[in-house]
Coordinates of C-alpha atoms and ligand atoms in Angstrom, one line a residue:
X20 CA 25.6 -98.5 -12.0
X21 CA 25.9 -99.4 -15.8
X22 CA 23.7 -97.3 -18.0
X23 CA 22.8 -98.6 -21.7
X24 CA 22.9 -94.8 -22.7
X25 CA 24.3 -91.9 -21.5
X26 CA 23.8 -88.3 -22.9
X27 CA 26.5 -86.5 -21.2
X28 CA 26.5 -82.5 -20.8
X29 CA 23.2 -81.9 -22.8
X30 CA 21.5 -78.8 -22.7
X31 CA 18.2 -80.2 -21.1
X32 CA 14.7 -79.1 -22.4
X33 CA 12.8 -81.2 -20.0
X34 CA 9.7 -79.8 -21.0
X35 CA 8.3 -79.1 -17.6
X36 CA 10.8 -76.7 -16.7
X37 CA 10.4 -72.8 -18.1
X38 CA 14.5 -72.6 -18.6
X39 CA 17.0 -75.1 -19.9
X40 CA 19.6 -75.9 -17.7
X41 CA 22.9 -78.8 -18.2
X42 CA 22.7 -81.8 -16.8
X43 CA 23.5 -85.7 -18.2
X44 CA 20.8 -88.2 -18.4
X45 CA 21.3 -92.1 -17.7
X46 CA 18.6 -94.1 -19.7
X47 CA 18.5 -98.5 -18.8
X48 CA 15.5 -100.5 -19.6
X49 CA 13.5 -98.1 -21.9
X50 CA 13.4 -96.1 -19.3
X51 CA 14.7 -92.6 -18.2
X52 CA 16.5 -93.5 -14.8
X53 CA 18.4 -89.6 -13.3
X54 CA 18.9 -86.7 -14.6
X55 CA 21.3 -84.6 -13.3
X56 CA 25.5 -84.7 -12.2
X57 CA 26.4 -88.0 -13.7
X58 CA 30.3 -87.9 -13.4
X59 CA 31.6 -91.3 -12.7
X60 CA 28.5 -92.9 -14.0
X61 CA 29.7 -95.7 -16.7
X62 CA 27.1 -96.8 -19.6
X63 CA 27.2 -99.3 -23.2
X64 CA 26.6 -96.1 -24.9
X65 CA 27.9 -92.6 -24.2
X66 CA 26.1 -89.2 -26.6
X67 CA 28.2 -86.4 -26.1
X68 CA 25.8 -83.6 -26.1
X69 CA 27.8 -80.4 -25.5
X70 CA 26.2 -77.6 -27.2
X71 CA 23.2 -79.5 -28.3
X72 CA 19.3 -79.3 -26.8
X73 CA 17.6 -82.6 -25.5
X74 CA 14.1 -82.9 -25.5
X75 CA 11.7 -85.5 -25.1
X76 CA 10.7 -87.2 -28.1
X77 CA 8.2 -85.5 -30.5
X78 CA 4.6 -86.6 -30.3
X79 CA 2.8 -86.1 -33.1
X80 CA -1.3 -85.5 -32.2
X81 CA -2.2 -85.8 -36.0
X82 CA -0.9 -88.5 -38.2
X83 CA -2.3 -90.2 -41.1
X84 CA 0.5 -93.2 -41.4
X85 CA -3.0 -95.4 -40.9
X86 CA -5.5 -94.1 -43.4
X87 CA -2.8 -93.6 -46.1
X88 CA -1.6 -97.4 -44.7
X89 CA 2.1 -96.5 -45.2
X90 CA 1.4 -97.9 -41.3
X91 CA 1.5 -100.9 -43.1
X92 CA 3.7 -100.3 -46.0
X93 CA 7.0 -98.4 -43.8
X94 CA 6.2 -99.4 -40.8
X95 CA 10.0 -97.8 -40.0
X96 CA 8.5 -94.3 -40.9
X97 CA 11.6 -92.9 -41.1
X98 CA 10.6 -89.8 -42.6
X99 CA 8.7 -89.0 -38.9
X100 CA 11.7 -90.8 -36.8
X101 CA 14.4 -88.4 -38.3
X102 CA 12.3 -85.5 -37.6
X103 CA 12.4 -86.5 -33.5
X104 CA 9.1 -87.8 -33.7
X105 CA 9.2 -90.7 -31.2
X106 CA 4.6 -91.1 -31.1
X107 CA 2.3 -91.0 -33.1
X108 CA -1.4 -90.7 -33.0
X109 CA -3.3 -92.0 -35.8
X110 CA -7.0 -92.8 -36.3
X111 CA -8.1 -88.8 -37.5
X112 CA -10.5 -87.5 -39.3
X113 CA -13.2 -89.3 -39.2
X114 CA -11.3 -92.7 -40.5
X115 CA -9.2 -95.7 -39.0
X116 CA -8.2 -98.7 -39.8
X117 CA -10.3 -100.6 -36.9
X118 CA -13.0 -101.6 -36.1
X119 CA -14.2 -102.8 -39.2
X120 CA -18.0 -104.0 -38.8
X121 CA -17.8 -105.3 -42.7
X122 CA -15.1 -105.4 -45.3
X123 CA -17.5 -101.6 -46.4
X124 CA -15.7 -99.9 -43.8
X125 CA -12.3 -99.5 -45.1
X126 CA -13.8 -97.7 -47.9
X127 CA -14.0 -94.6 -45.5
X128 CA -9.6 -94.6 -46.8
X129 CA -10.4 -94.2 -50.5
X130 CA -10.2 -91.0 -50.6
X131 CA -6.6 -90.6 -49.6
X132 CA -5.1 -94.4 -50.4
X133 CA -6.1 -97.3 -53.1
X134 CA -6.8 -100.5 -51.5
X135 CA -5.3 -102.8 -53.7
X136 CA -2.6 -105.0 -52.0
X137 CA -3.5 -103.9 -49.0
X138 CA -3.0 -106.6 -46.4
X139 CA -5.9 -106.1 -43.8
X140 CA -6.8 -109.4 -41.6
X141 CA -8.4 -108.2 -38.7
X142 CA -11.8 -106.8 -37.6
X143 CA -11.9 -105.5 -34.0
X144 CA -9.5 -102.9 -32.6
X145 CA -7.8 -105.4 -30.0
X146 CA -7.1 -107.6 -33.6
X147 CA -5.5 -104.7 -35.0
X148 CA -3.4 -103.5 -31.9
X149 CA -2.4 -107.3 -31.7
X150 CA -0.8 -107.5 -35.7
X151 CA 0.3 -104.5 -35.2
X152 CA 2.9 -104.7 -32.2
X153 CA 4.2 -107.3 -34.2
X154 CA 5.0 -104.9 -37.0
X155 CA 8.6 -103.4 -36.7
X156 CA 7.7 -100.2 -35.8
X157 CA 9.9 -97.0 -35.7
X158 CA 7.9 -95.0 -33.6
X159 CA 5.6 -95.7 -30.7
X160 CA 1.5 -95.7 -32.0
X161 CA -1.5 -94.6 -30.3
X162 CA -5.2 -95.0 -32.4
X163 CA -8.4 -93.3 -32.3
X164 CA -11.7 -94.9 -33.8
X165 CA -12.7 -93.0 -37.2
X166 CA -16.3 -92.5 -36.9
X167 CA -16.4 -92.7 -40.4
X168 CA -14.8 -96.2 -40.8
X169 CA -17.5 -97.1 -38.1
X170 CA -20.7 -96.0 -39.8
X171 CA -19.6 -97.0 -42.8
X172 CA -18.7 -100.2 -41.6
X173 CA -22.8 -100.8 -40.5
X174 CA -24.4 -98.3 -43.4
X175 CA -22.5 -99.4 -46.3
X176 CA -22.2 -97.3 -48.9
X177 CA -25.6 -95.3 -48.0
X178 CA -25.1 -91.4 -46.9
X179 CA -28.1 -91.3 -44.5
X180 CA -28.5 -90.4 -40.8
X181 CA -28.1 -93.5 -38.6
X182 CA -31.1 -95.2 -36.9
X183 CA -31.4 -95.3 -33.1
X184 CA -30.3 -99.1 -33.1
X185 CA -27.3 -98.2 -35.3
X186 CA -26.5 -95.1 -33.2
X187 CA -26.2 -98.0 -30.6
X188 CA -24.2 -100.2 -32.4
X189 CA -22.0 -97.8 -33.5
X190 CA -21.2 -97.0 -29.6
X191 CA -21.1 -100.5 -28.8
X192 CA -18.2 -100.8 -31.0
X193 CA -16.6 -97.8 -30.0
X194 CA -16.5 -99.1 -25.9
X195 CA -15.1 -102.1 -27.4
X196 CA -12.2 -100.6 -29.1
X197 CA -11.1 -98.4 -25.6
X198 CA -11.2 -101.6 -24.1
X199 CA -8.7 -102.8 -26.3
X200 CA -7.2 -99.3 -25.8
X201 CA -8.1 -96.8 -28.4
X202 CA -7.4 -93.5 -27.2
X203 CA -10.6 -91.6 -28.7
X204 CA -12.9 -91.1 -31.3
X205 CA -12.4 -88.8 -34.5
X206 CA -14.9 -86.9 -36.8
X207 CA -14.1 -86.0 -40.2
X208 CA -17.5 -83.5 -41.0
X209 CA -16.3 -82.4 -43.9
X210 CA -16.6 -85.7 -45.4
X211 CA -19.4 -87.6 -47.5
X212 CA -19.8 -89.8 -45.1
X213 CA -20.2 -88.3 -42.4
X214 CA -21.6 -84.7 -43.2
X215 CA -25.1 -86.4 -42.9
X216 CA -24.7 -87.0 -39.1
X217 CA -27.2 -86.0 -36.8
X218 CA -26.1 -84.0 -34.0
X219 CA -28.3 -86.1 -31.8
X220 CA -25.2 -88.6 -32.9
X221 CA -22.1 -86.9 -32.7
X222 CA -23.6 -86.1 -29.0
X223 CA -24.4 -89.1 -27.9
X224 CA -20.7 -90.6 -29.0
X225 CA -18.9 -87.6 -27.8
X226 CA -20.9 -88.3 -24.1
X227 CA -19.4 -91.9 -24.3
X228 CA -16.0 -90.6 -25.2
X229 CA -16.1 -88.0 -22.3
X230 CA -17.6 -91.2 -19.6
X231 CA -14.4 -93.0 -20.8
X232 CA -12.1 -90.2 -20.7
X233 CA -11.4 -90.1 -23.7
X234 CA -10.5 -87.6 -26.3
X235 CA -12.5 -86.5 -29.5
X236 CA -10.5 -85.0 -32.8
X237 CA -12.2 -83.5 -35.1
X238 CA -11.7 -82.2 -38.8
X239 CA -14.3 -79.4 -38.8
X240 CA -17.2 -79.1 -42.0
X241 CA -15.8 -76.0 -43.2
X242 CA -12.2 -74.5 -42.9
X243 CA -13.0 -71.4 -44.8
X244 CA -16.1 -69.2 -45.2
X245 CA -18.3 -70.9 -42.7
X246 CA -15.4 -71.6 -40.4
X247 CA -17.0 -69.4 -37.4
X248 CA -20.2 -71.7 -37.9
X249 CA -18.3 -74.8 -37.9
X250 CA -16.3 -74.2 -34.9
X251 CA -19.3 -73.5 -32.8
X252 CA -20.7 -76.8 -34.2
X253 CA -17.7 -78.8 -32.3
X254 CA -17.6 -76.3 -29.5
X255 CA -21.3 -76.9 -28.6
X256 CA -20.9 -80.9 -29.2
X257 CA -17.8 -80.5 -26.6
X258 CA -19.7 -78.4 -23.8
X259 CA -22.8 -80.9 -24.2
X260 CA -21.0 -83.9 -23.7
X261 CA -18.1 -83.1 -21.4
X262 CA -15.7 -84.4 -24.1
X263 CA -12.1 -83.0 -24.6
X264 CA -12.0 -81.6 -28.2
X265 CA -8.8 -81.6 -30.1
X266 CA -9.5 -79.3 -33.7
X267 CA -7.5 -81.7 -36.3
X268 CA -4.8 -79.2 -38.6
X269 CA -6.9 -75.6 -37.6
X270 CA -6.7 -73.4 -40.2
X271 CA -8.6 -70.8 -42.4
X272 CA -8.5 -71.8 -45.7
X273 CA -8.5 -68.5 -48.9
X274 CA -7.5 -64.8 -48.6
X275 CA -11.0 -64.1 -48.4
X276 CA -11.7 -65.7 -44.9
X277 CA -8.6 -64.8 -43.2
X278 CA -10.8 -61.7 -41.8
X279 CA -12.4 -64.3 -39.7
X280 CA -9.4 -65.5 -37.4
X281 CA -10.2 -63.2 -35.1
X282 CA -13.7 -64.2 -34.2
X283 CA -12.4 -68.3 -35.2
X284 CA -10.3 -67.7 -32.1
X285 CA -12.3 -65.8 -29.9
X286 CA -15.3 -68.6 -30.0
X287 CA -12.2 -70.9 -29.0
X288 CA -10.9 -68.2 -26.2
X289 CA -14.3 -68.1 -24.6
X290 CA -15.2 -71.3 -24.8
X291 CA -11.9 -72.2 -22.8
X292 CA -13.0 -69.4 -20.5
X293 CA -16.0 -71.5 -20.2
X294 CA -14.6 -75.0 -18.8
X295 CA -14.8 -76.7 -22.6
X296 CA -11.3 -78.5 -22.8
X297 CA -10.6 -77.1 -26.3
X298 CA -7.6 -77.1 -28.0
X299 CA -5.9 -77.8 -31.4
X300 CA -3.0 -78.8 -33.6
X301 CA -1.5 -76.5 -36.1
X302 CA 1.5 -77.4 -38.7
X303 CA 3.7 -74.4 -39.7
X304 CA 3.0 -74.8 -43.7
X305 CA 0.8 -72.4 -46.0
X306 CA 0.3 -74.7 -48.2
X307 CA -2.7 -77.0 -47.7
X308 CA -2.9 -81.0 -49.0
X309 CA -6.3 -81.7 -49.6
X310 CA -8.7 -84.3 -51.4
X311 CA -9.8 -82.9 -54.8
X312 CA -13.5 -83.4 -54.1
X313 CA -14.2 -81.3 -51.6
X314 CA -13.7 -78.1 -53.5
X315 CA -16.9 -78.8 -54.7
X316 CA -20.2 -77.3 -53.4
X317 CA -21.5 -80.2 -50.4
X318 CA -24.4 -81.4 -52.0
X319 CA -22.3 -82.4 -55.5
X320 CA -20.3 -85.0 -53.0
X321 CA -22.7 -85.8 -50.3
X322 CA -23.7 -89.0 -52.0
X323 CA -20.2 -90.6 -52.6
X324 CA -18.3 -91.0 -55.2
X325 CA -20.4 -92.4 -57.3
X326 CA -22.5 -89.3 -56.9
X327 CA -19.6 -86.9 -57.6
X328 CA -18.9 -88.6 -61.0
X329 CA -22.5 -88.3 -62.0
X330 CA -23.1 -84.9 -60.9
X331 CA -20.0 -84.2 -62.9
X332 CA -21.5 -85.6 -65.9
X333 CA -25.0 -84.4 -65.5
X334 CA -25.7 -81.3 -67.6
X335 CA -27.5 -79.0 -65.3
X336 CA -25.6 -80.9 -62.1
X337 CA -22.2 -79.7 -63.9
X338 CA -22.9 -76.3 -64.8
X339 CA -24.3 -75.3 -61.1
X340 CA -21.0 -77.2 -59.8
X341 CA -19.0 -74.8 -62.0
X342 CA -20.7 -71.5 -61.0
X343 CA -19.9 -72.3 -57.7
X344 CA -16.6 -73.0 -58.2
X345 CA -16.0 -69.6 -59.9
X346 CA -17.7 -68.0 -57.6
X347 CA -14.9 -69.0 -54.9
X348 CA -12.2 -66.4 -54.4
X349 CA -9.5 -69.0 -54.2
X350 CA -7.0 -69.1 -57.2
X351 CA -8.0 -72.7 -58.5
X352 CA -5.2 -72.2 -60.8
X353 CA -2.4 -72.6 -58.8
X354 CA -3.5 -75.5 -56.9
X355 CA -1.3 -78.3 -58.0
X356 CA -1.9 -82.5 -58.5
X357 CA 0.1 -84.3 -55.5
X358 CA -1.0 -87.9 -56.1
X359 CA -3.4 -88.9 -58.4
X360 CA -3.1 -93.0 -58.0
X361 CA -5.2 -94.0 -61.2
X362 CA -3.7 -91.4 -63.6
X363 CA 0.4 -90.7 -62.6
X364 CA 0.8 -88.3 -65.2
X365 CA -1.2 -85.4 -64.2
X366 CA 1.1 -85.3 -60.9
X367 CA 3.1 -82.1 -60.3
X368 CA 0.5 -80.4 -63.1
X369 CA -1.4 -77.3 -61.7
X370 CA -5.1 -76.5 -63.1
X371 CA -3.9 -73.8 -64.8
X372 CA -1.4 -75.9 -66.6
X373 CA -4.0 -78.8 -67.2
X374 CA -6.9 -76.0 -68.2
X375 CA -4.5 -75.0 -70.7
X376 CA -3.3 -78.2 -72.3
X377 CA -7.2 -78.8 -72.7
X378 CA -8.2 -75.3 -73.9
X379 CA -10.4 -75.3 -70.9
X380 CA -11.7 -72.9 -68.0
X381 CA -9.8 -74.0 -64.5
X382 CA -13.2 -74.8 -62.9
X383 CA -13.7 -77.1 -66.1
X384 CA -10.2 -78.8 -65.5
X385 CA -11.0 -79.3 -61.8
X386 CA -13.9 -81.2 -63.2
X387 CA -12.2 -83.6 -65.4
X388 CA -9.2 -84.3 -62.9
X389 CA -11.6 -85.8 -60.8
X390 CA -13.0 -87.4 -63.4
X391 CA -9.9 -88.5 -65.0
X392 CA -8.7 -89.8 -61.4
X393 CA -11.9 -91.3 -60.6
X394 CA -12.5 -88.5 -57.9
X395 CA -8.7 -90.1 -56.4
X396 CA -7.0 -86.1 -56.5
X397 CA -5.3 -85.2 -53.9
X398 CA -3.4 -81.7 -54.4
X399 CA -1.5 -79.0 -52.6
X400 CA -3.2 -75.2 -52.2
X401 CA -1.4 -72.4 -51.3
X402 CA -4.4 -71.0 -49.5
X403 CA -3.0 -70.5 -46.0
X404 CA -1.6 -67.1 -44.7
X405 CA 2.2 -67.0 -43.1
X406 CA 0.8 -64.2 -40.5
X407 CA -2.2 -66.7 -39.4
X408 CA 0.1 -69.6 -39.8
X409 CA 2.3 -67.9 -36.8
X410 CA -0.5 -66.5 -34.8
X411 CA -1.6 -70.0 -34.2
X412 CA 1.5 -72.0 -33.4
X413 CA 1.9 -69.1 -30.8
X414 CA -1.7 -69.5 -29.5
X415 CA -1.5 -70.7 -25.9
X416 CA -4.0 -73.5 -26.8
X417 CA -2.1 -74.8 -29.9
X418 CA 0.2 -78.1 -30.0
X419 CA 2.2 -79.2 -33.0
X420 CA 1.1 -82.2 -35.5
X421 CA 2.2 -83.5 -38.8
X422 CA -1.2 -83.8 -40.3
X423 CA 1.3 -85.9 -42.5
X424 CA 2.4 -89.6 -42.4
X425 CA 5.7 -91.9 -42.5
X426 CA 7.4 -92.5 -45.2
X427 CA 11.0 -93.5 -46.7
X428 CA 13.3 -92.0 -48.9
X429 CA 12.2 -93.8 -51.7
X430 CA 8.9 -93.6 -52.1
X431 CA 9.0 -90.7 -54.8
X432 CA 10.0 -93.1 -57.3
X433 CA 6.2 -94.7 -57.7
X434 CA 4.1 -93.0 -55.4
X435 CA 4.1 -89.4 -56.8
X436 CA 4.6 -86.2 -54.6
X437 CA 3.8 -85.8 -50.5
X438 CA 3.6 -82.9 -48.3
X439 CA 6.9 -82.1 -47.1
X440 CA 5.3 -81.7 -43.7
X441 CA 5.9 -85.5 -43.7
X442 CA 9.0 -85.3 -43.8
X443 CA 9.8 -81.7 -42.0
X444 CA 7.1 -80.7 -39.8
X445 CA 8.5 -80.5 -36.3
X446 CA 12.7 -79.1 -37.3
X447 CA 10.4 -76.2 -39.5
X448 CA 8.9 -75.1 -36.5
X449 CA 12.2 -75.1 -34.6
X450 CA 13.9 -73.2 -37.2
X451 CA 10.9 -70.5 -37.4
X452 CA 11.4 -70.2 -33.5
X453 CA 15.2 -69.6 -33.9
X454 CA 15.1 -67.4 -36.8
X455 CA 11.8 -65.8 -36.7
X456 CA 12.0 -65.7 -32.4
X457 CA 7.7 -66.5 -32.5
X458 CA 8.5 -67.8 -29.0
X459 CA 11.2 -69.2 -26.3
X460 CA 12.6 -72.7 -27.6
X461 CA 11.3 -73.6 -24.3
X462 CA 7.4 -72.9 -24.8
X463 CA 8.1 -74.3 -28.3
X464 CA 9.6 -77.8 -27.1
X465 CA 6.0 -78.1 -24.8
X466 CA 3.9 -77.7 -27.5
X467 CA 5.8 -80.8 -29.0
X468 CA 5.8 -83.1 -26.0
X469 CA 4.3 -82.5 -22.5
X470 CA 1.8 -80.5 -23.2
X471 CA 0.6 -82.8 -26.0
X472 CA 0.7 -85.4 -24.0
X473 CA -1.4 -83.9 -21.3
X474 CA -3.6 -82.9 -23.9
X475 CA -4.1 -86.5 -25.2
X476 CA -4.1 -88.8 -21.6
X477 CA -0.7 -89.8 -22.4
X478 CA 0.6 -90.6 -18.6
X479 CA 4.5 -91.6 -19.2
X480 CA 5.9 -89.9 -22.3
X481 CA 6.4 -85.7 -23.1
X482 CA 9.2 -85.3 -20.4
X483 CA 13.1 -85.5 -19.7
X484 CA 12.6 -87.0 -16.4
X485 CA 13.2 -89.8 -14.0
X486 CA 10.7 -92.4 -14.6
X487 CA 9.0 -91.7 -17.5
X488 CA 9.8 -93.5 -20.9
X489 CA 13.0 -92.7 -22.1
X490 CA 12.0 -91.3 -25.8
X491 CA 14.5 -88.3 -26.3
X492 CA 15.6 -86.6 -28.8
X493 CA 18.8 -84.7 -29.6
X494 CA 19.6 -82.0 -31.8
X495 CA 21.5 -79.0 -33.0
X496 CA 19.9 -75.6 -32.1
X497 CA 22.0 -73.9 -34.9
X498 CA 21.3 -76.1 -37.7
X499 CA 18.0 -77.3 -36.9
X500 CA 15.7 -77.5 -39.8
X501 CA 13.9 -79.0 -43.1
X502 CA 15.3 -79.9 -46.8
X503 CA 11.8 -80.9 -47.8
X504 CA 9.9 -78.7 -50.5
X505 CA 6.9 -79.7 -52.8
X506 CA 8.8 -80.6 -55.5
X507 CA 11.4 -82.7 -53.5
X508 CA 9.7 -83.7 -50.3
X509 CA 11.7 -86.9 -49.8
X510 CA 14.8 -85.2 -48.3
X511 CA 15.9 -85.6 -44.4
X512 CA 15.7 -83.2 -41.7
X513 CA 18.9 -81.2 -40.7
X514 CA 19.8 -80.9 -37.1
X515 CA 18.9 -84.0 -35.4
X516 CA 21.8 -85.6 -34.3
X517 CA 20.0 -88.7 -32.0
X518 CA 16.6 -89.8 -31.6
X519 CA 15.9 -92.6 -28.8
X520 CA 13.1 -94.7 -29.0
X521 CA 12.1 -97.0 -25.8
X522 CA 15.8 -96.4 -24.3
X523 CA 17.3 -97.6 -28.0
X524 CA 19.1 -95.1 -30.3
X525 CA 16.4 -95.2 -33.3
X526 CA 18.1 -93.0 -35.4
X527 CA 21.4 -91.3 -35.0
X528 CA 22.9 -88.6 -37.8
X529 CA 26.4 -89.5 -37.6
X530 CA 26.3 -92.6 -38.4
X531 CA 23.6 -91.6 -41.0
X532 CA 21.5 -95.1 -40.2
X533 CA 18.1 -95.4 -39.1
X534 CA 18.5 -98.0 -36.5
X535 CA 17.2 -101.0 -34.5
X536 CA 12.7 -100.3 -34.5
X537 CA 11.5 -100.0 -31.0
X538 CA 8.1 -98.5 -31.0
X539 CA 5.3 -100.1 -29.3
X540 CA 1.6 -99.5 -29.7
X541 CA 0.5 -98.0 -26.6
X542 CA -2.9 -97.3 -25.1
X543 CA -4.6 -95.1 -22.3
Ligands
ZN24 ZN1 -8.4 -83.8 -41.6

């Protein structure tokens, strides 16, 4: 038989198997047909592999190509395709881009992405799926329903707790969109629009998400002094309902909660001991990307935006705002501006460097960034610790995610500064387990593929082997590894020599092109 690819004398990371062992894979019709011997077998397409790992494609369980709609804008999202990333799941923290109940509910992106130009035609989930298999897509896409987008969608602009009738609709149009395919249902806590949630809420749609085997993601309220707290929060909302909890980009936020990893993890231990189906995504970066806003204490943004900018500019509102501020032990000062869409200049500018400028106090600084943005900050923190960082991507119960989205290598040039986990996530964490050994490249390769797609009810994908969907990926053990920093993020991966998409070569390093887009939008 006639292959379309062959990859001949690879070393084989199957991701099921606990060693890597040589063998040749034959890939026709999108699909991954024998693995093993293949001497004599012809094919259109022969990939020497000698010397090289091949893996299954890297699925990324935490992507924000959707809420910061470069979805929509690079739909090629070549800087996640020439990291190996072959899926993606989007929909997180609390926000997606369907359904939308009223044209309110996009709102829930603001935070992270202006609206303006965006081309958004669709309403239900099933609309959305439908435009977007039409897109050219790089990499396959999987969506979860932002409870945010939903709520905000039916409650407007209002921070509130929802009625029983709109607890109702808002599950109605969640069993609509799994129809259509949506994967699960995401919670962003932290945010203003959805820290005023009743738990008699979350409950309820995490017991709809669990009848529909589903999965529920969650970006906790707190990632830093009341992270214990927090945890227990999701943990207690899993157990109730049944549902399988995925922790969205687990960390501990500020030298002065690091001291609580150790009780962080053993509330997740135990509660694995207990049956809950618990588990998380981790990206191995210290440094954090994060809306402006919610540095400030939760009552100063509860309200929206509009709330934010008049707390700013309310006397008394102002000066309780800033001695809270001070009173956090993390260094304000170094955190520095990533995008700030309405006001281009401050990007790249820490506090300290804007406090100074203004003959100001950094809390007073943080104050009129948002204000100067229009609350529209984004910035990067070094706040993380390398030692957690490591304990965590080692954790038995952590998979790898971007947290990040897709991008090109142009962007820079009007869009400001991203985190280079967009563009380096997944050949980081392969170079930390060749240089820093944190575990076998075996174990490492599972936490990328099969055992995130266990984790996330995807059936097909996450393994080298016979009849599953031939997304593999290819690449250099000895040079493995990212170019992207803060201050030049937009730089490719080394290492990856191929990356197949649906049985098509997507991207392939020698011939430096980013090729044919073959992703689908898939569904469980
Ligand atoms: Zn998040």
């Amino acid at each position: 038989m006639t292959f379309d690819i062959l990859i001949r004398n690879g070393n084989v990371l199957d991701g099921i198997a606990d060693k890597a062992y040589s063998a040749d894979i034959g890939i026709s019709g999108g699909m991954i047909k024998s693995v093993g011997n293949l001497r004599g077998a012809r094919a259109v397409q022969t990939i020497p592999a000698d010397g090289l790992f091949v893996a299954p494609g890297f699925i990324d369980p935490q992507n924000h190509s959707d809420s910061y709609l470069t979805l929509l804008e690079i739909p090629s999202m070549d800087s996640l395709v020439t990291q190996g990333i072959t899926t993606i799941i989007v929909g997180h923290c609390g926000t997606s881009l369907a359904p939308l109940a009223s044209p309110e509910a996009l709102k829930s992106i603001q935070k992270w992405h202006s609206l303006v130009g965006a081309n958004i035609n669709w309403q239900t989930y099933a609309e959305y799926a439908k435009i977007l298999s039409h897109y050219p897509l790089g990499a396959n896409v999987m969506g979860l329903v932002g409870h945010a987008t939903v709520r905000r969608g039916l409650l407007g602009d209002q921070v509130r707790t929802a009625t029983v009738e709109e607890i109702a609709m808002i599950e109605k149009m969640l069993l609509d969109s799994f129809d259509a395919g949506a994967i699960g249902v995401s919670f962003g806590l932290v945010y203003a629009h959805e820290v005023n949630s009743s738990k008699q809420e979350l409950v309820s749609v995490a017991k709809m998400t669990a009848a529909r085997d589903k999965i529920l993601s969650v970006h906790l309220r707190s990632e830093g002094s009341a992270v214990v707290p927090a945890l227990q929060e999701v943990i207690e909302i899993a157990q109730e309902s049944g549902a399988s909890l995925k922790i969205s980009h687990f960390k501990i936020r500020g030298q002065k909660n690091y001291h609580y990893l150790e009780e962080a993890l053993s509330v997740i231990d135990r509660a694995y001991q207990r049956g809950v189906n618990v588990f998380f995504d981790v990206y191995p970066y210290t440094t954090s990307w994060t809306v402006l806003y919610t540095y400030l204490p939760k009552w100063a943004y509860e309200g929206g935006r509009k709330a934010i900018l008049q707390n700013i500019n309310d006397r008394t509102s102002r000066q309780k705002i800033l001695a809270h501020l001070s009173s956090q032990e993390s260094n304000l000062g170094s955190i520095f501006i990533a995008t700030s869409e309405t006001n281009p200049g401050l990007t790249g500018k820490t506090l300290a460097q804007i406090a100074a400028n203004q003959e100001v106090s950094v809390e007073e600084a943080l104050l009129n960034t948002l204000e100067a943005t229009a609350t529209h900050a984004i910035v990067f923190d070094r706040n993380l610790s390398e030692e957690i960082m490591t304990t965590l991507l080692k954790h038995p119960l952590s998979i790898i995610g971007t947290d990040g989205a897709g991008y090109d290598f142009s962007y820079s040039s009007f869009h400001g500064l991203v985190h280079p986990r967009c563009f380096g996530t997944m050949p980081r964490f392969l170079s930390l387990v060749r240089d820093k050994k944190i575990m076998s490249w075996e174990e490492a390769v599972k936490k990328m593929t099969s055992r995130t797609a266990d984790k996330m009810g995807i059936k097909n994908r996450g393994r080298i082997a016979a009849g599953m969907a031939a997304d593999v990926v290819v690449f250099d053990p000895h040079s493995i590894g990212s170019r992207a920093t803060y201050e030049n993020p937009y730089q490719q991966a080394d290492g990856l020599s191929y990356v197949i998409v649906n049985g098509r070569v997507s991207f392939a390093y020698r011939e430096s092109v980013v090729g044919v887009p073959t992703g689908l939008i898939l569904r469980t």
